[in-house]
Short mmCIF file of N, CA, C and O in Angstrom, two decimals:
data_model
loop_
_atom_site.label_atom_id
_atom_site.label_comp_id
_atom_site.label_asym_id
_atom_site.label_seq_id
_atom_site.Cartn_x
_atom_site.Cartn_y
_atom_site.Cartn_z
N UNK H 1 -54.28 -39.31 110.62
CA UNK H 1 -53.16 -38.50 110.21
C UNK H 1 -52.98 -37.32 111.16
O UNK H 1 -51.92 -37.17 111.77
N UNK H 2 -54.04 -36.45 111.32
CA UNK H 2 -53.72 -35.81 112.30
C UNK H 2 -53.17 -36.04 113.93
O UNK H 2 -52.47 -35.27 114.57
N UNK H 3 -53.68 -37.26 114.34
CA UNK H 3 -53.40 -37.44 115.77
C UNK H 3 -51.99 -38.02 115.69
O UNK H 3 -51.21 -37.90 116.64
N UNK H 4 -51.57 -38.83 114.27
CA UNK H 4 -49.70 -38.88 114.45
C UNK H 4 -49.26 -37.70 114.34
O UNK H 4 -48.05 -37.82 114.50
N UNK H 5 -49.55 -36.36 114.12
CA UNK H 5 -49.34 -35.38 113.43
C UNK H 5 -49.05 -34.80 114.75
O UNK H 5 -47.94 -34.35 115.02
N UNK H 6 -50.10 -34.80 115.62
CA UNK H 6 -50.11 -34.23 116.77
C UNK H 6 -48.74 -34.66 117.56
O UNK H 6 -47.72 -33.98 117.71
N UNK H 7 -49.00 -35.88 117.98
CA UNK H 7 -48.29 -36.78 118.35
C UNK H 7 -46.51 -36.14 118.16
O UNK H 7 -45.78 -35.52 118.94
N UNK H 8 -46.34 -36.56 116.99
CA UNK H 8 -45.03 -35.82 116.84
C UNK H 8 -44.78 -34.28 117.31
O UNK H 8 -43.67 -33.83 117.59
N UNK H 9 -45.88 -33.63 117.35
CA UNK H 9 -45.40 -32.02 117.78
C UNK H 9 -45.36 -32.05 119.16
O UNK H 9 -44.65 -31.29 119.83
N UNK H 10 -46.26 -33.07 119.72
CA UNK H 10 -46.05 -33.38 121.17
C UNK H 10 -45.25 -33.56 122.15
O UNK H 10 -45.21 -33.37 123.37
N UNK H 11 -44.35 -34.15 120.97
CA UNK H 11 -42.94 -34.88 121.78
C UNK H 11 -41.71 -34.03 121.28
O UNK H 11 -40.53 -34.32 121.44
N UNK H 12 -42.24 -32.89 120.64
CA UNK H 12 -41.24 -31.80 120.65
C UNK H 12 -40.97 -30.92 121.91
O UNK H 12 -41.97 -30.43 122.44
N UNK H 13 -39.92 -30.70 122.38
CA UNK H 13 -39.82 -29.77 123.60
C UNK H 13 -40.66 -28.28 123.04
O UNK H 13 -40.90 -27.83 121.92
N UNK H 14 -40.95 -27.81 124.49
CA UNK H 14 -41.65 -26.37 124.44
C UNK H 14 -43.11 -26.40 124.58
O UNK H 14 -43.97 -27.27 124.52
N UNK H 15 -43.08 -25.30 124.77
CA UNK H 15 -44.98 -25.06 125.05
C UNK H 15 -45.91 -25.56 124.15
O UNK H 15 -46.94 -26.12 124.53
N UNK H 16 -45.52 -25.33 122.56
CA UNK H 16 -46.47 -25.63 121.76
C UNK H 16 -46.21 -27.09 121.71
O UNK H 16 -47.08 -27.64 121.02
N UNK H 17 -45.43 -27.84 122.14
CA UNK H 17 -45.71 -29.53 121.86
C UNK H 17 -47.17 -29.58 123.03
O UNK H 17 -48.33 -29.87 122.76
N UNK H 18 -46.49 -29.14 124.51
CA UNK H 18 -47.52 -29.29 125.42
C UNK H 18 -48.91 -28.90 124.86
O UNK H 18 -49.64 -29.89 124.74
N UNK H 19 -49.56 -27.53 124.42
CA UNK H 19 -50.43 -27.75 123.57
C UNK H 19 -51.09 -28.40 122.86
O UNK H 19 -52.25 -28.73 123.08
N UNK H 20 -50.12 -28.79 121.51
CA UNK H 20 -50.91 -30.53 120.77
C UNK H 20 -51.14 -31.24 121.44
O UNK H 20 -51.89 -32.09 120.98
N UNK H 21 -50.72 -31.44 122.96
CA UNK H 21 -51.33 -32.59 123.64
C UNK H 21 -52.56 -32.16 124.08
O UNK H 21 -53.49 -32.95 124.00
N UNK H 22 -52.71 -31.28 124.44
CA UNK H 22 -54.09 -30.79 125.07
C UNK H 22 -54.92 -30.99 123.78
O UNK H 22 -55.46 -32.08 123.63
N UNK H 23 -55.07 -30.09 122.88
CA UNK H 23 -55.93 -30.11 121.42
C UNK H 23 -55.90 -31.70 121.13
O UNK H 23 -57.04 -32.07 120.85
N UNK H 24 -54.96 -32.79 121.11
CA UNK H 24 -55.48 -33.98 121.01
C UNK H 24 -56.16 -34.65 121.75
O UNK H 24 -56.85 -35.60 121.40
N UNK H 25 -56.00 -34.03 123.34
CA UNK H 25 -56.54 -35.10 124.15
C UNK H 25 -58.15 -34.64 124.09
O UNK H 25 -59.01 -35.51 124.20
N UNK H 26 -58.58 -33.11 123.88
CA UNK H 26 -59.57 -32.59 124.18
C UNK H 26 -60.56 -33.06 122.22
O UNK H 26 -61.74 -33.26 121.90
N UNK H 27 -59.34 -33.04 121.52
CA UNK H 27 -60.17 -33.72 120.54
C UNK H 27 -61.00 -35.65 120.73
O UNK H 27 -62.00 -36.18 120.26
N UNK H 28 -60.08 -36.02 121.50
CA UNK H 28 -60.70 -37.55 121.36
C UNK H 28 -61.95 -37.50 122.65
O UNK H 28 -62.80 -38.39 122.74
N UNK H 29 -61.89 -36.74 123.26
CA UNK H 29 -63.11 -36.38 123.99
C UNK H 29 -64.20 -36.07 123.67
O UNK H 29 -65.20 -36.59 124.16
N UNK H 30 -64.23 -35.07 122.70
CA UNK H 30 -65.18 -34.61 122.02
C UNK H 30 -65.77 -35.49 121.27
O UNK H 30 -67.00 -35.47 121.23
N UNK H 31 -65.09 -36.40 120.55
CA UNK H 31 -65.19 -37.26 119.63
C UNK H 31 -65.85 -38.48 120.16
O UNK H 31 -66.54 -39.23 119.47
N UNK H 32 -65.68 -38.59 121.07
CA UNK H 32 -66.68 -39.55 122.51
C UNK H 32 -68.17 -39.09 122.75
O UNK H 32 -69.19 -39.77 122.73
N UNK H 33 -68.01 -37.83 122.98
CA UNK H 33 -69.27 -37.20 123.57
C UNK H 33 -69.96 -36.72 122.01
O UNK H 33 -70.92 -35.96 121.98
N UNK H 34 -69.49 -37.13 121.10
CA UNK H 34 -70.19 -36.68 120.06
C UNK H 34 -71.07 -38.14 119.60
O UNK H 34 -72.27 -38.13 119.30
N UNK H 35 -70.31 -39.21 119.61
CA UNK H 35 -70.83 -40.40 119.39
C UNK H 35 -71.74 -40.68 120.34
O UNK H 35 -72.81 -41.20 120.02
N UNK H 36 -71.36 -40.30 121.92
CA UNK H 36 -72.33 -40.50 122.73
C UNK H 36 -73.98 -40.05 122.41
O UNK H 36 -75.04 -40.62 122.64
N UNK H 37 -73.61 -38.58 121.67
CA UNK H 37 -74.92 -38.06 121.53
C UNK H 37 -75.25 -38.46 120.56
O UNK H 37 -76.48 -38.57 120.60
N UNK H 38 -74.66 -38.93 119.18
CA UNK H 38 -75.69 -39.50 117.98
C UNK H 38 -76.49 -40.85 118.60
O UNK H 38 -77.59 -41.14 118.12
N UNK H 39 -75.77 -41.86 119.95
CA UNK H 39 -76.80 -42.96 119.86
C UNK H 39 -77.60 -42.47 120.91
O UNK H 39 -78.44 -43.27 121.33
N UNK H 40 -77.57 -41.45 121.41
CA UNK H 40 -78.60 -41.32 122.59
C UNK H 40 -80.18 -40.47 121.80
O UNK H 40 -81.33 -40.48 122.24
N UNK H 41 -79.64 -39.82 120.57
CA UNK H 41 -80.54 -39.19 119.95
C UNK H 41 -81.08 -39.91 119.06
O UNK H 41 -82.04 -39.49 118.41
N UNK H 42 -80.78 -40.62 118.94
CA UNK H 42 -81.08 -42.17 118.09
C UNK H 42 -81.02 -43.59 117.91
O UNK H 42 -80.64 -44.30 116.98
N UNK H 43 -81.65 -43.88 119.38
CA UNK H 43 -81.29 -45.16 120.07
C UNK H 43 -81.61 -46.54 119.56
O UNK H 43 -82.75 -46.93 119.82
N UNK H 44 -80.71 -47.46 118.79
CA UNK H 44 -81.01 -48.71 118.62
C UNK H 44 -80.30 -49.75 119.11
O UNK H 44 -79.12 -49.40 119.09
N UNK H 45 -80.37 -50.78 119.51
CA UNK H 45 -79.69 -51.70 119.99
C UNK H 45 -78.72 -51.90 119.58
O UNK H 45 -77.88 -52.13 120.46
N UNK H 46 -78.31 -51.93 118.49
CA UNK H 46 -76.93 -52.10 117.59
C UNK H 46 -76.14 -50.57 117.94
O UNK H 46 -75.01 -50.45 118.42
N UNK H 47 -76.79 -49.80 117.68
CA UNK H 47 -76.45 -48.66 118.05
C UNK H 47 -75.57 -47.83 119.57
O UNK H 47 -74.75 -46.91 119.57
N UNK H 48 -76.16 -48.64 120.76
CA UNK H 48 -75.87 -48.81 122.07
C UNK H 48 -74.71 -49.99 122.38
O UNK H 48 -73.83 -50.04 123.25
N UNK H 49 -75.11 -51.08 121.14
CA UNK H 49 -74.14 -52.10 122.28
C UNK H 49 -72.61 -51.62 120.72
O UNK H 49 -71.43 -51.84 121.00
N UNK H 50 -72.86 -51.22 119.75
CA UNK H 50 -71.73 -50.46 119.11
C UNK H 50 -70.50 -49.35 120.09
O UNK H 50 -69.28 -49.28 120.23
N UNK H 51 -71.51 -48.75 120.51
CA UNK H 51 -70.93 -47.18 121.09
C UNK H 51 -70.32 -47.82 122.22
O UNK H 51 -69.17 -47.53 122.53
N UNK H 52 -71.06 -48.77 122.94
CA UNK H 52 -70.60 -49.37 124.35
C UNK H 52 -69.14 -50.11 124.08
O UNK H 52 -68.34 -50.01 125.01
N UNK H 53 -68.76 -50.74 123.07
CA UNK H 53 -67.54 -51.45 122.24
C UNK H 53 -66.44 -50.35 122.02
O UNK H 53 -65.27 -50.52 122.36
N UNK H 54 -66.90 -49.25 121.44
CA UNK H 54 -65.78 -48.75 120.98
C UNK H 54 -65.57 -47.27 122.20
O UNK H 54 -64.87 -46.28 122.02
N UNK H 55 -66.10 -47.47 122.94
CA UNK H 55 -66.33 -46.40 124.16
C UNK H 55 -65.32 -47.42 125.29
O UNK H 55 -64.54 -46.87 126.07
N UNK H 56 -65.44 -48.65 125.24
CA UNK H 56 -64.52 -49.44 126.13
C UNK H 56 -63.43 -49.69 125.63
O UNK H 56 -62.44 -49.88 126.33
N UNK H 57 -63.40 -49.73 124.28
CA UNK H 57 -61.75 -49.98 123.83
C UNK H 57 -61.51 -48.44 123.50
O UNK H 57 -60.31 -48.21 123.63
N UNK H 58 -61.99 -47.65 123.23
CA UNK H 58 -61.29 -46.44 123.53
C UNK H 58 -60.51 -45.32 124.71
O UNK H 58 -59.60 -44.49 124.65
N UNK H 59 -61.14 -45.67 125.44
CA UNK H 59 -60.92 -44.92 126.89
C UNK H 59 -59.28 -45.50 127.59
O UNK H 59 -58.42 -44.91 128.25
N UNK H 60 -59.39 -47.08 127.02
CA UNK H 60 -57.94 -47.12 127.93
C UNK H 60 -56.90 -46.80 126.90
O UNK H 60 -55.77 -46.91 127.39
N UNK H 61 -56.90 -46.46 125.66
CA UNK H 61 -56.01 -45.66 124.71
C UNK H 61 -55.95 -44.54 125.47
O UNK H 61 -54.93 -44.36 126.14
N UNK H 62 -56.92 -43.68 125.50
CA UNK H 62 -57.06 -42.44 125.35
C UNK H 62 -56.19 -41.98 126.59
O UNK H 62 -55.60 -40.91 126.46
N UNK H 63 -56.03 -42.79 127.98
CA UNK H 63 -55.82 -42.60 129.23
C UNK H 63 -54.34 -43.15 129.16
O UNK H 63 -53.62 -42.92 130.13
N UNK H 64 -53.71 -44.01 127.86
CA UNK H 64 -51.71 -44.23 128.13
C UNK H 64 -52.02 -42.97 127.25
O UNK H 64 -50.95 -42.52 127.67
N UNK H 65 -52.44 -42.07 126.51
CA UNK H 65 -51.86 -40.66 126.41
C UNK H 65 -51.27 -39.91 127.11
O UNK H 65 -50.27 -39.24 126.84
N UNK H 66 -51.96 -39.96 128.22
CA UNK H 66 -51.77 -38.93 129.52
C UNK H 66 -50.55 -39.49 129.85
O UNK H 66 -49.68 -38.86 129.25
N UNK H 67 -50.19 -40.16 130.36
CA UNK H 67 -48.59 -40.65 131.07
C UNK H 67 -47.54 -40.30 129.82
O UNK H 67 -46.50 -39.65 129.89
N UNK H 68 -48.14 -40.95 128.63
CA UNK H 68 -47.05 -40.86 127.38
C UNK H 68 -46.18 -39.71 127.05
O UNK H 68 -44.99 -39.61 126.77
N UNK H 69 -47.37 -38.68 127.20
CA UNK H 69 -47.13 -36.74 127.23
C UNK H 69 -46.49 -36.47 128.63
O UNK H 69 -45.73 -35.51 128.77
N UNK H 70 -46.79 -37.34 129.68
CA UNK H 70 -46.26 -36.64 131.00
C UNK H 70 -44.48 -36.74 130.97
O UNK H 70 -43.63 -35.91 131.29
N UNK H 71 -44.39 -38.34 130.35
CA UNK H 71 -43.01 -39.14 130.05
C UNK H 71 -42.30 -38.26 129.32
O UNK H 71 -41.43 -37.58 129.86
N UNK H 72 -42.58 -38.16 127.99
CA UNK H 72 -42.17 -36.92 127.27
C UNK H 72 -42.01 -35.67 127.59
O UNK H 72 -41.41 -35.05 126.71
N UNK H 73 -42.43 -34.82 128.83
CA UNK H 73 -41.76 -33.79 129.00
C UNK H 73 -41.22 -33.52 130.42
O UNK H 73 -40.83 -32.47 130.94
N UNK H 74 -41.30 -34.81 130.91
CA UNK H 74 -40.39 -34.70 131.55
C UNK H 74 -38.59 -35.54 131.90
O UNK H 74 -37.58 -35.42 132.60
N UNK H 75 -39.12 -36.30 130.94
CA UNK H 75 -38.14 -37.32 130.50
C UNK H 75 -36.53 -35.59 130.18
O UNK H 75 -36.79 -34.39 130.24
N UNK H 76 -35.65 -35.96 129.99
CA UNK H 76 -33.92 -35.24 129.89
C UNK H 76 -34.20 -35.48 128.39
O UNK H 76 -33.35 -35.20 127.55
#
């Protein structure tokens, strides 16, 4: 809910859309490096080849953000 949330303020003209993009993009980062550190602090096989799954299908989401936000403000 929040990241459609974002999303929509994103694609509002003005500074504060540009913003929600940053606070979202810097949230799904965090949210990476946070998972990163629960399996590294607690390493099980399921655990590693889990994080490795959703660390590969996440990243190329996370990366059509960047163009999506670029499209959007500079798009007329």
């Amino acid at each position: 809910m929040l990241s459609a949330t974002i999303v929509v303020l994103a694609l509002r003209p003005g500074v504060f859309g540009l913003r929600a993009s940053y606070v979202e993009l810097l949230a799904q980062v965090l949210i990476l490096l946070s998972a990163g550190y629960v399996v590294y602090s607690n390493r099980t096989l399921y655990r590693v080849i889990a994080f490795a799954l959703v660390f590969i299908a996440s990243v190329p989401l996370l990366l059509i953000m960047i163009p999506l936000y670029g499209e959007a403000f500079v798009a007329p």
